[in-house]
């Protein structure tokens, strides 16, 4: 009797990741894999983009460190429990310009060197408030800025540790929000009103 070689059996995590990576989403839609759940998000509205523009303009003009900003850059982050690696697409990913992280990066890159990610809530605010927050902390991203349109607040999450952020600092729309180093300036939000 001859022994037959067997291919390793695909795990549920492998199958989920393969299915996710094979998705063909309609133009303008984003597909993400967050804590074992595939999330497809429709194109954003104008207010969403206006908030990002206000923040991006200030970061490029006011930051103590020259920054590079990428809209909708795919990041691969550490997984939750027995799930495949998170594949997230922040509304904005910010890194020091000197690192040139985005040049030559694959569609899904690691988060090493990223200083801050930004999310503006839209159709599924729970993902931005919870799942993505934990994913960014697991990925070791130092700062996560959440613009919560439903609550009219900005929240800066910092000090990632053990799968979440240890510190938060919030400001209502219209009030400044201090951004620590490497940014080292107060983010003005009066234009959010």
Short mmCIF file of N, CA and C in Angstrom, two decimals:
data_model
loop_
_atom_site.label_atom_id
_atom_site.label_comp_id
_atom_site.label_asym_id
_atom_site.label_seq_id
_atom_site.Cartn_x
_atom_site.Cartn_y
_atom_site.Cartn_z
N UNK A 1 0.84 -1.17 0.00
CA UNK A 1 0.00 0.00 0.00
C UNK A 1 0.89 1.24 0.00
N UNK A 2 0.64 2.16 -0.90
CA UNK A 2 1.46 3.37 -0.99
C UNK A 2 0.80 4.49 -0.20
N UNK A 3 1.64 5.32 0.39
CA UNK A 3 1.14 6.47 1.14
C UNK A 3 0.80 7.58 0.16
N UNK A 4 -0.32 8.22 0.39
CA UNK A 4 -0.74 9.33 -0.47
C UNK A 4 -0.40 10.64 0.23
N UNK A 5 0.14 11.54 -0.56
CA UNK A 5 0.42 12.88 -0.01
C UNK A 5 -0.88 13.66 0.07
N UNK A 6 -1.06 14.32 1.16
CA UNK A 6 -2.27 15.11 1.33
C UNK A 6 -1.91 16.58 1.44
N UNK A 7 -2.71 17.39 0.80
CA UNK A 7 -2.55 18.84 0.95
C UNK A 7 -3.06 19.20 2.33
N UNK A 8 -2.46 20.18 2.97
CA UNK A 8 -2.98 20.60 4.26
C UNK A 8 -4.41 21.10 4.11
N UNK A 9 -5.22 20.77 5.07
CA UNK A 9 -6.62 21.21 5.04
C UNK A 9 -6.68 22.71 5.31
N UNK A 10 -7.49 23.40 4.53
CA UNK A 10 -7.67 24.83 4.76
C UNK A 10 -8.46 25.03 6.05
N UNK A 11 -8.04 25.97 6.84
CA UNK A 11 -8.77 26.29 8.05
C UNK A 11 -9.88 27.28 7.72
N UNK A 12 -10.80 27.47 8.64
CA UNK A 12 -11.85 28.46 8.43
C UNK A 12 -11.25 29.84 8.21
N UNK A 13 -10.16 30.14 8.95
CA UNK A 13 -9.50 31.43 8.80
C UNK A 13 -8.92 31.59 7.39
N UNK A 14 -8.30 30.52 6.88
CA UNK A 14 -7.74 30.57 5.53
C UNK A 14 -8.84 30.78 4.50
N UNK A 15 -9.94 30.05 4.66
CA UNK A 15 -11.05 30.16 3.73
C UNK A 15 -11.64 31.56 3.75
N UNK A 16 -11.81 32.13 4.94
CA UNK A 16 -12.34 33.48 5.06
C UNK A 16 -11.41 34.49 4.40
N UNK A 17 -10.11 34.37 4.66
CA UNK A 17 -9.14 35.30 4.07
C UNK A 17 -9.13 35.16 2.55
N UNK A 18 -9.13 33.94 2.04
CA UNK A 18 -9.14 33.74 0.59
C UNK A 18 -10.40 34.34 -0.03
N UNK A 19 -11.54 34.13 0.60
CA UNK A 19 -12.80 34.69 0.09
C UNK A 19 -12.76 36.22 0.10
N UNK A 20 -12.22 36.77 1.17
CA UNK A 20 -12.11 38.23 1.27
C UNK A 20 -11.22 38.78 0.16
N UNK A 21 -10.03 38.19 0.01
CA UNK A 21 -9.08 38.70 -0.98
C UNK A 21 -9.58 38.53 -2.41
N UNK A 22 -10.52 37.61 -2.63
CA UNK A 22 -11.07 37.39 -3.97
C UNK A 22 -12.28 38.27 -4.28
N UNK A 23 -12.75 39.05 -3.30
CA UNK A 23 -13.92 39.88 -3.53
C UNK A 23 -13.70 40.87 -4.66
N UNK A 24 -14.74 41.08 -5.44
CA UNK A 24 -14.71 42.08 -6.50
C UNK A 24 -15.81 43.09 -6.17
N UNK A 25 -15.43 44.14 -5.45
CA UNK A 25 -16.43 45.11 -5.01
C UNK A 25 -16.70 46.13 -6.11
N UNK A 26 -17.91 46.68 -6.12
CA UNK A 26 -18.23 47.71 -7.12
C UNK A 26 -17.33 48.94 -6.95
N UNK A 27 -17.15 49.68 -8.00
CA UNK A 27 -16.32 50.88 -7.98
C UNK A 27 -16.76 51.82 -6.86
N UNK A 28 -15.78 52.28 -6.09
CA UNK A 28 -16.06 53.22 -5.00
C UNK A 28 -16.34 52.56 -3.67
N UNK A 29 -16.67 51.28 -3.66
CA UNK A 29 -16.93 50.56 -2.42
C UNK A 29 -15.61 50.06 -1.85
N UNK A 30 -15.56 49.92 -0.52
CA UNK A 30 -14.37 49.38 0.15
C UNK A 30 -14.75 48.11 0.88
N UNK A 31 -13.95 47.08 0.72
CA UNK A 31 -14.15 45.84 1.48
C UNK A 31 -13.02 45.72 2.49
N UNK A 32 -13.39 45.42 3.73
CA UNK A 32 -12.41 45.26 4.80
C UNK A 32 -12.72 43.98 5.56
N UNK A 33 -11.71 43.43 6.19
CA UNK A 33 -11.86 42.25 7.04
C UNK A 33 -11.48 42.69 8.45
N UNK A 34 -12.50 42.83 9.31
CA UNK A 34 -12.32 43.38 10.65
C UNK A 34 -12.78 42.35 11.68
N UNK A 35 -11.84 41.84 12.45
CA UNK A 35 -12.14 40.87 13.50
C UNK A 35 -12.99 39.71 12.99
N UNK A 36 -12.60 39.19 11.82
CA UNK A 36 -13.27 38.02 11.26
C UNK A 36 -14.56 38.31 10.53
N UNK A 37 -14.90 39.58 10.33
CA UNK A 37 -16.13 39.95 9.63
C UNK A 37 -15.78 40.75 8.39
N UNK A 38 -16.36 40.36 7.25
CA UNK A 38 -16.17 41.12 6.01
C UNK A 38 -17.17 42.28 6.03
N UNK A 39 -16.64 43.49 5.86
CA UNK A 39 -17.45 44.70 5.89
C UNK A 39 -17.26 45.42 4.56
N UNK A 40 -18.36 45.69 3.86
CA UNK A 40 -18.31 46.44 2.60
C UNK A 40 -18.99 47.78 2.83
N UNK A 41 -18.25 48.85 2.51
CA UNK A 41 -18.72 50.21 2.77
C UNK A 41 -18.94 50.93 1.45
N UNK A 42 -20.09 51.61 1.31
CA UNK A 42 -20.37 52.35 0.07
C UNK A 42 -19.53 53.62 -0.01
N UNK A 43 -19.51 54.28 -1.17
CA UNK A 43 -18.78 55.53 -1.29
C UNK A 43 -19.26 56.55 -0.26
N UNK A 44 -18.35 57.44 0.13
CA UNK A 44 -18.65 58.43 1.17
C UNK A 44 -19.39 59.63 0.59
N UNK A 45 -20.01 60.39 1.52
CA UNK A 45 -20.70 61.62 1.10
C UNK A 45 -19.73 62.81 1.19
N UNK A 46 -20.19 63.96 0.73
CA UNK A 46 -19.35 65.15 0.69
C UNK A 46 -18.91 65.65 2.05
N UNK A 47 -19.78 65.57 3.07
CA UNK A 47 -19.39 66.02 4.41
C UNK A 47 -18.24 65.19 4.95
N UNK A 48 -18.29 63.89 4.72
CA UNK A 48 -17.22 62.97 5.13
C UNK A 48 -15.89 63.46 4.55
N UNK A 49 -15.87 63.75 3.27
CA UNK A 49 -14.65 64.18 2.60
C UNK A 49 -14.23 65.58 3.05
N UNK A 50 -15.19 66.44 3.38
CA UNK A 50 -14.87 67.78 3.86
C UNK A 50 -14.12 67.70 5.19
N UNK A 51 -14.57 66.85 6.12
CA UNK A 51 -13.87 66.69 7.39
C UNK A 51 -12.43 66.22 7.17
N UNK A 52 -12.26 65.24 6.30
CA UNK A 52 -10.91 64.74 6.02
C UNK A 52 -10.02 65.83 5.40
N UNK A 53 -10.60 66.64 4.54
CA UNK A 53 -9.84 67.72 3.91
C UNK A 53 -9.39 68.75 4.93
N UNK A 54 -10.27 69.10 5.86
CA UNK A 54 -9.94 70.08 6.91
C UNK A 54 -8.77 69.56 7.74
N UNK A 55 -8.83 68.29 8.14
CA UNK A 55 -7.77 67.70 8.96
C UNK A 55 -6.47 67.60 8.16
N UNK A 56 -6.55 67.10 6.93
CA UNK A 56 -5.36 66.91 6.11
C UNK A 56 -4.63 68.23 5.87
N UNK A 57 -5.39 69.27 5.60
CA UNK A 57 -4.78 70.58 5.36
C UNK A 57 -4.00 71.05 6.58
N UNK A 58 -4.60 70.89 7.77
CA UNK A 58 -3.91 71.31 8.98
C UNK A 58 -2.67 70.45 9.27
N UNK A 59 -2.78 69.16 9.05
CA UNK A 59 -1.63 68.27 9.29
C UNK A 59 -0.46 68.66 8.40
N UNK A 60 -0.73 68.92 7.12
CA UNK A 60 0.38 69.26 6.22
C UNK A 60 0.94 70.65 6.52
N UNK A 61 0.14 71.56 7.03
CA UNK A 61 0.62 72.92 7.30
C UNK A 61 1.19 73.11 8.70
N UNK A 62 0.63 72.42 9.71
CA UNK A 62 0.94 72.73 11.10
C UNK A 62 1.82 71.71 11.82
N UNK A 63 1.90 70.50 11.31
CA UNK A 63 2.62 69.44 12.00
C UNK A 63 4.10 69.79 12.19
N UNK A 64 4.62 69.48 13.38
CA UNK A 64 6.04 69.71 13.67
C UNK A 64 6.93 68.83 12.79
N UNK A 65 6.43 67.69 12.38
CA UNK A 65 7.14 66.77 11.49
C UNK A 65 6.42 66.77 10.15
N UNK A 66 7.15 66.89 9.04
CA UNK A 66 6.52 66.81 7.73
C UNK A 66 5.87 65.44 7.58
N UNK A 67 4.61 65.45 7.20
CA UNK A 67 3.83 64.21 7.11
C UNK A 67 3.38 63.93 5.69
N UNK A 68 3.20 62.66 5.43
CA UNK A 68 2.65 62.17 4.17
C UNK A 68 1.31 61.53 4.51
N UNK A 69 0.28 61.85 3.70
CA UNK A 69 -1.07 61.36 3.98
C UNK A 69 -1.55 60.53 2.80
N UNK A 70 -2.08 59.35 3.10
CA UNK A 70 -2.66 58.51 2.08
C UNK A 70 -4.13 58.27 2.41
N UNK A 71 -4.98 58.53 1.45
CA UNK A 71 -6.40 58.23 1.62
C UNK A 71 -6.67 56.81 1.18
N UNK A 72 -7.31 56.04 2.05
CA UNK A 72 -7.78 54.70 1.72
C UNK A 72 -6.65 53.72 1.41
N UNK A 73 -5.58 53.73 2.23
CA UNK A 73 -4.46 52.79 2.06
C UNK A 73 -4.74 51.51 2.83
N UNK A 74 -4.65 50.39 2.17
CA UNK A 74 -4.88 49.09 2.82
C UNK A 74 -3.78 48.74 3.80
N UNK A 75 -4.18 48.37 5.02
CA UNK A 75 -3.24 47.95 6.06
C UNK A 75 -3.56 46.54 6.51
N UNK A 76 -2.52 45.74 6.74
CA UNK A 76 -2.68 44.40 7.33
C UNK A 76 -2.23 44.51 8.77
N UNK A 77 -3.12 44.14 9.70
CA UNK A 77 -2.85 44.28 11.12
C UNK A 77 -2.99 42.94 11.83
N UNK A 78 -2.42 42.84 13.01
CA UNK A 78 -2.51 41.62 13.81
C UNK A 78 -3.96 41.21 13.99
N UNK A 79 -4.18 39.92 14.05
CA UNK A 79 -5.55 39.40 14.14
C UNK A 79 -6.07 39.36 15.56
N UNK A 80 -7.37 39.26 15.65
CA UNK A 80 -8.05 39.07 16.93
C UNK A 80 -8.30 37.58 17.12
N UNK A 81 -7.89 37.06 18.25
CA UNK A 81 -8.13 35.66 18.60
C UNK A 81 -7.73 34.71 17.48
N UNK A 82 -8.64 33.86 17.05
CA UNK A 82 -8.34 32.87 16.01
C UNK A 82 -8.80 33.33 14.63
N UNK A 83 -8.81 34.61 14.39
CA UNK A 83 -9.25 35.16 13.12
C UNK A 83 -8.05 35.41 12.21
N UNK A 84 -8.32 35.54 10.90
CA UNK A 84 -7.22 35.92 10.01
C UNK A 84 -6.81 37.37 10.30
N UNK A 85 -5.67 37.77 9.80
CA UNK A 85 -5.19 39.15 10.00
C UNK A 85 -6.25 40.14 9.53
N UNK A 86 -6.40 41.23 10.30
CA UNK A 86 -7.32 42.28 9.89
C UNK A 86 -6.77 42.97 8.64
N UNK A 87 -7.64 43.26 7.71
CA UNK A 87 -7.32 44.01 6.50
C UNK A 87 -8.23 45.23 6.51
N UNK A 88 -7.67 46.37 6.86
CA UNK A 88 -8.47 47.58 7.04
C UNK A 88 -8.01 48.67 6.07
N UNK A 89 -8.93 49.57 5.78
CA UNK A 89 -8.64 50.70 4.90
C UNK A 89 -9.08 51.96 5.63
N UNK A 90 -8.17 52.61 6.35
CA UNK A 90 -8.53 53.85 7.05
C UNK A 90 -8.92 54.94 6.05
N UNK A 91 -9.73 55.87 6.52
CA UNK A 91 -10.04 57.02 5.67
C UNK A 91 -8.77 57.80 5.36
N UNK A 92 -7.85 57.87 6.31
CA UNK A 92 -6.55 58.50 6.07
C UNK A 92 -5.50 57.80 6.93
N UNK A 93 -4.33 57.59 6.33
CA UNK A 93 -3.18 57.01 7.01
C UNK A 93 -2.06 58.03 6.91
N UNK A 94 -1.44 58.36 8.05
CA UNK A 94 -0.45 59.42 8.10
C UNK A 94 0.87 58.88 8.66
N UNK A 95 1.95 59.23 7.97
CA UNK A 95 3.30 58.79 8.38
C UNK A 95 4.28 59.92 8.09
N UNK A 96 5.41 59.93 8.79
CA UNK A 96 6.43 60.94 8.50
C UNK A 96 6.87 60.86 7.03
N UNK A 97 6.94 62.01 6.39
CA UNK A 97 7.34 62.08 4.98
C UNK A 97 8.71 61.44 4.77
N UNK A 98 9.62 61.63 5.70
CA UNK A 98 10.98 61.10 5.56
C UNK A 98 11.00 59.58 5.38
N UNK A 99 9.99 58.87 5.89
CA UNK A 99 9.95 57.42 5.76
C UNK A 99 9.52 56.94 4.37
N UNK A 100 8.76 57.76 3.65
CA UNK A 100 8.24 57.40 2.32
C UNK A 100 7.59 56.01 2.35
N UNK A 101 6.74 55.78 3.36
CA UNK A 101 6.12 54.46 3.55
C UNK A 101 5.28 54.00 2.37
N UNK A 102 4.65 54.93 1.68
CA UNK A 102 3.69 54.54 0.65
C UNK A 102 4.36 54.20 -0.69
N UNK A 103 5.56 54.71 -0.91
CA UNK A 103 6.26 54.43 -2.17
C UNK A 103 6.60 52.95 -2.25
N UNK A 104 6.12 52.31 -3.30
CA UNK A 104 6.41 50.89 -3.53
C UNK A 104 5.67 49.94 -2.61
N UNK A 105 4.78 50.45 -1.78
CA UNK A 105 4.04 49.58 -0.86
C UNK A 105 3.02 48.73 -1.62
N UNK A 106 2.80 47.51 -1.16
CA UNK A 106 1.78 46.66 -1.78
C UNK A 106 0.38 47.19 -1.42
N UNK A 107 -0.66 46.70 -2.07
CA UNK A 107 -2.01 47.15 -1.75
C UNK A 107 -2.36 46.99 -0.26
N UNK A 108 -1.87 45.93 0.36
CA UNK A 108 -2.07 45.69 1.79
C UNK A 108 -0.70 45.72 2.45
N UNK A 109 -0.38 46.81 3.15
CA UNK A 109 0.94 46.95 3.75
C UNK A 109 0.86 46.85 5.26
N UNK A 110 1.97 46.52 5.93
CA UNK A 110 1.98 46.52 7.40
C UNK A 110 1.92 47.96 7.91
N UNK A 111 1.61 48.12 9.18
CA UNK A 111 1.42 49.46 9.75
C UNK A 111 2.70 50.03 10.36
N UNK A 112 3.82 49.34 10.26
CA UNK A 112 5.08 49.83 10.82
C UNK A 112 5.39 51.22 10.27
N UNK A 113 5.63 52.19 11.16
CA UNK A 113 5.97 53.54 10.77
C UNK A 113 4.79 54.49 10.66
N UNK A 114 3.57 53.96 10.67
CA UNK A 114 2.38 54.83 10.61
C UNK A 114 2.26 55.58 11.93
N UNK A 115 2.05 56.89 11.86
CA UNK A 115 1.91 57.72 13.07
C UNK A 115 0.47 57.82 13.54
N UNK A 116 -0.47 57.93 12.58
CA UNK A 116 -1.87 58.10 12.95
C UNK A 116 -2.76 57.63 11.80
N UNK A 117 -3.91 57.09 12.17
CA UNK A 117 -4.97 56.79 11.20
C UNK A 117 -6.18 57.61 11.60
N UNK A 118 -7.00 57.93 10.60
CA UNK A 118 -8.21 58.72 10.82
C UNK A 118 -9.40 57.98 10.25
N UNK A 119 -10.49 57.99 11.00
CA UNK A 119 -11.78 57.50 10.51
C UNK A 119 -12.82 58.57 10.76
N UNK A 120 -13.70 58.77 9.77
CA UNK A 120 -14.86 59.63 9.91
C UNK A 120 -16.06 58.71 9.83
N UNK A 121 -16.93 58.75 10.84
CA UNK A 121 -18.05 57.81 10.86
C UNK A 121 -18.96 58.04 9.66
N UNK A 122 -19.53 56.92 9.22
CA UNK A 122 -20.50 56.98 8.13
C UNK A 122 -21.60 55.98 8.40
N UNK A 123 -21.84 55.06 7.49
CA UNK A 123 -22.99 54.17 7.60
C UNK A 123 -22.89 53.14 8.72
N UNK A 124 -21.69 52.76 9.12
CA UNK A 124 -21.51 51.77 10.18
C UNK A 124 -20.58 52.31 11.26
N UNK A 125 -21.05 53.25 12.08
CA UNK A 125 -20.16 53.86 13.07
C UNK A 125 -19.63 52.88 14.11
N UNK A 126 -20.34 51.78 14.36
CA UNK A 126 -19.88 50.80 15.35
C UNK A 126 -18.51 50.25 14.97
N UNK A 127 -18.29 49.99 13.67
CA UNK A 127 -16.99 49.48 13.23
C UNK A 127 -15.88 50.47 13.54
N UNK A 128 -16.13 51.76 13.29
CA UNK A 128 -15.11 52.79 13.56
C UNK A 128 -14.88 52.95 15.06
N UNK A 129 -15.94 52.88 15.85
CA UNK A 129 -15.84 53.09 17.29
C UNK A 129 -15.24 51.89 18.01
N UNK A 130 -15.44 50.69 17.50
CA UNK A 130 -15.03 49.49 18.23
C UNK A 130 -14.03 48.62 17.47
N UNK A 131 -14.48 47.92 16.45
CA UNK A 131 -13.64 46.95 15.76
C UNK A 131 -12.37 47.54 15.18
N UNK A 132 -12.50 48.65 14.46
CA UNK A 132 -11.31 49.26 13.87
C UNK A 132 -10.41 49.86 14.95
N UNK A 133 -11.00 50.41 15.99
CA UNK A 133 -10.18 50.94 17.10
C UNK A 133 -9.29 49.85 17.67
N UNK A 134 -9.88 48.69 17.95
CA UNK A 134 -9.10 47.58 18.49
C UNK A 134 -8.07 47.08 17.48
N UNK A 135 -8.44 47.03 16.21
CA UNK A 135 -7.51 46.58 15.16
C UNK A 135 -6.31 47.51 15.08
N UNK A 136 -6.55 48.81 15.12
CA UNK A 136 -5.44 49.77 15.04
C UNK A 136 -4.54 49.64 16.27
N UNK A 137 -5.13 49.41 17.43
CA UNK A 137 -4.32 49.22 18.64
C UNK A 137 -3.49 47.95 18.54
N UNK A 138 -4.09 46.84 18.06
CA UNK A 138 -3.33 45.59 17.88
C UNK A 138 -2.19 45.79 16.89
N UNK A 139 -2.40 46.67 15.90
CA UNK A 139 -1.37 46.95 14.92
C UNK A 139 -0.28 47.88 15.43
N UNK A 140 -0.44 48.39 16.66
CA UNK A 140 0.57 49.25 17.25
C UNK A 140 0.60 50.66 16.69
N UNK A 141 -0.48 51.09 16.06
CA UNK A 141 -0.53 52.45 15.52
C UNK A 141 -0.68 53.41 16.69
N UNK A 142 0.28 54.34 16.86
CA UNK A 142 0.31 55.17 18.07
C UNK A 142 -0.94 56.03 18.30
N UNK A 143 -1.53 56.56 17.22
CA UNK A 143 -2.67 57.47 17.37
C UNK A 143 -3.79 57.09 16.41
N UNK A 144 -5.01 57.13 16.93
CA UNK A 144 -6.21 56.90 16.12
C UNK A 144 -7.15 58.06 16.38
N UNK A 145 -7.46 58.81 15.32
CA UNK A 145 -8.36 59.96 15.42
C UNK A 145 -9.71 59.57 14.83
N UNK A 146 -10.74 59.61 15.66
CA UNK A 146 -12.10 59.28 15.24
C UNK A 146 -12.93 60.55 15.19
N UNK A 147 -13.45 60.87 14.01
CA UNK A 147 -14.39 61.97 13.84
C UNK A 147 -15.77 61.34 13.87
N UNK A 148 -16.49 61.54 14.97
CA UNK A 148 -17.80 60.91 15.16
C UNK A 148 -18.89 61.92 14.82
N UNK A 149 -19.43 61.79 13.62
CA UNK A 149 -20.42 62.76 13.15
C UNK A 149 -21.72 62.69 13.93
N UNK A 150 -22.11 61.51 14.39
CA UNK A 150 -23.35 61.37 15.16
C UNK A 150 -23.26 62.09 16.50
N UNK A 151 -22.08 62.09 17.10
CA UNK A 151 -21.88 62.68 18.42
C UNK A 151 -21.26 64.08 18.36
N UNK A 152 -20.92 64.54 17.14
CA UNK A 152 -20.27 65.84 16.93
C UNK A 152 -19.01 65.98 17.80
N UNK A 153 -18.20 64.91 17.81
CA UNK A 153 -16.95 64.91 18.59
C UNK A 153 -15.80 64.37 17.77
N UNK A 154 -14.61 64.76 18.19
CA UNK A 154 -13.38 64.14 17.74
C UNK A 154 -12.78 63.46 18.95
N UNK A 155 -12.31 62.23 18.78
CA UNK A 155 -11.67 61.51 19.88
C UNK A 155 -10.32 61.02 19.38
N UNK A 156 -9.30 61.34 20.15
CA UNK A 156 -7.96 60.87 19.86
C UNK A 156 -7.63 59.73 20.83
N UNK A 157 -7.41 58.55 20.27
CA UNK A 157 -7.02 57.38 21.05
C UNK A 157 -5.50 57.26 20.97
N UNK A 158 -4.86 57.01 22.12
CA UNK A 158 -3.40 56.91 22.14
C UNK A 158 -2.96 55.82 23.11
N UNK A 159 -1.67 55.51 23.06
CA UNK A 159 -1.04 54.49 23.89
C UNK A 159 -1.67 53.10 23.70
N UNK A 160 -1.47 52.52 22.49
CA UNK A 160 -1.99 51.17 22.26
C UNK A 160 -1.32 50.14 23.17
N UNK A 161 -2.14 49.28 23.74
CA UNK A 161 -1.61 48.27 24.65
C UNK A 161 -2.63 47.14 24.78
N UNK A 162 -2.18 45.92 24.61
CA UNK A 162 -3.02 44.73 24.81
C UNK A 162 -4.34 44.79 24.05
N UNK A 163 -4.28 45.21 22.79
CA UNK A 163 -5.46 45.17 21.94
C UNK A 163 -6.43 46.32 22.06
N UNK A 164 -6.05 47.39 22.73
CA UNK A 164 -6.89 48.58 22.78
C UNK A 164 -6.02 49.78 23.15
N UNK A 165 -6.61 50.94 23.13
CA UNK A 165 -5.88 52.16 23.50
C UNK A 165 -6.13 52.47 24.96
N UNK A 166 -5.08 52.90 25.67
CA UNK A 166 -5.19 53.20 27.10
C UNK A 166 -5.71 54.61 27.37
N UNK A 167 -5.45 55.54 26.46
CA UNK A 167 -5.85 56.92 26.69
C UNK A 167 -6.77 57.42 25.59
N UNK A 168 -7.71 58.29 25.99
CA UNK A 168 -8.56 58.97 25.02
C UNK A 168 -8.67 60.43 25.43
N UNK A 169 -8.80 61.28 24.43
CA UNK A 169 -9.02 62.69 24.65
C UNK A 169 -10.02 63.14 23.60
N UNK A 170 -11.15 63.70 24.03
CA UNK A 170 -12.21 64.10 23.11
C UNK A 170 -12.44 65.59 23.14
N UNK A 171 -12.96 66.11 22.03
CA UNK A 171 -13.34 67.51 21.93
C UNK A 171 -14.61 67.59 21.08
N UNK A 172 -15.50 68.47 21.46
CA UNK A 172 -16.69 68.73 20.67
C UNK A 172 -16.31 69.48 19.41
N UNK A 173 -17.09 69.30 18.33
CA UNK A 173 -16.87 70.09 17.13
C UNK A 173 -16.86 71.57 17.53
N UNK A 174 -15.91 72.32 17.01
CA UNK A 174 -15.77 73.73 17.34
C UNK A 174 -14.68 74.00 18.35
N UNK A 175 -14.26 72.98 19.08
CA UNK A 175 -13.19 73.11 20.09
C UNK A 175 -11.90 72.51 19.54
N UNK A 176 -10.74 73.04 19.94
CA UNK A 176 -9.48 72.46 19.47
C UNK A 176 -9.19 71.12 20.16
N UNK A 177 -8.47 70.28 19.45
CA UNK A 177 -8.03 68.98 19.99
C UNK A 177 -6.52 68.91 19.87
N UNK A 178 -5.79 68.90 20.99
CA UNK A 178 -4.32 68.82 20.92
C UNK A 178 -3.86 67.48 20.35
N UNK A 179 -2.96 67.56 19.38
CA UNK A 179 -2.32 66.36 18.83
C UNK A 179 -0.89 66.32 19.36
N UNK A 180 -0.48 65.20 19.96
CA UNK A 180 0.87 65.10 20.52
C UNK A 180 1.92 64.93 19.42
N UNK A 181 3.18 64.84 19.83
CA UNK A 181 4.28 64.57 18.90
C UNK A 181 3.98 63.25 18.18
N UNK A 182 4.33 63.14 16.93
CA UNK A 182 5.17 64.04 16.14
C UNK A 182 4.42 65.21 15.50
N UNK A 183 3.13 65.36 15.80
CA UNK A 183 2.33 66.44 15.21
C UNK A 183 2.54 67.75 15.98
N UNK A 184 2.29 67.72 17.29
CA UNK A 184 2.55 68.84 18.20
C UNK A 184 1.85 70.14 17.80
N UNK A 185 0.54 70.05 17.56
CA UNK A 185 -0.25 71.25 17.32
C UNK A 185 -1.69 70.97 17.73
N UNK A 186 -2.47 72.03 17.90
CA UNK A 186 -3.88 71.90 18.24
C UNK A 186 -4.70 71.86 16.95
N UNK A 187 -5.42 70.77 16.74
CA UNK A 187 -6.28 70.63 15.58
C UNK A 187 -7.52 71.50 15.79
N UNK A 188 -7.71 72.47 14.93
CA UNK A 188 -8.87 73.38 15.03
C UNK A 188 -10.06 72.76 14.33
N UNK A 189 -11.22 72.82 14.98
CA UNK A 189 -12.41 72.17 14.42
C UNK A 189 -13.58 73.12 14.21
N UNK A 190 -13.33 74.43 14.24
CA UNK A 190 -14.44 75.37 14.04
C UNK A 190 -15.09 75.19 12.67
N UNK A 191 -14.31 74.77 11.66
CA UNK A 191 -14.88 74.55 10.33
C UNK A 191 -15.76 73.31 10.27
N UNK A 192 -15.79 72.51 11.33
CA UNK A 192 -16.68 71.33 11.36
C UNK A 192 -18.13 71.73 11.63
N UNK A 193 -18.32 72.94 12.16
CA UNK A 193 -19.68 73.39 12.52
C UNK A 193 -20.44 73.87 11.30
#
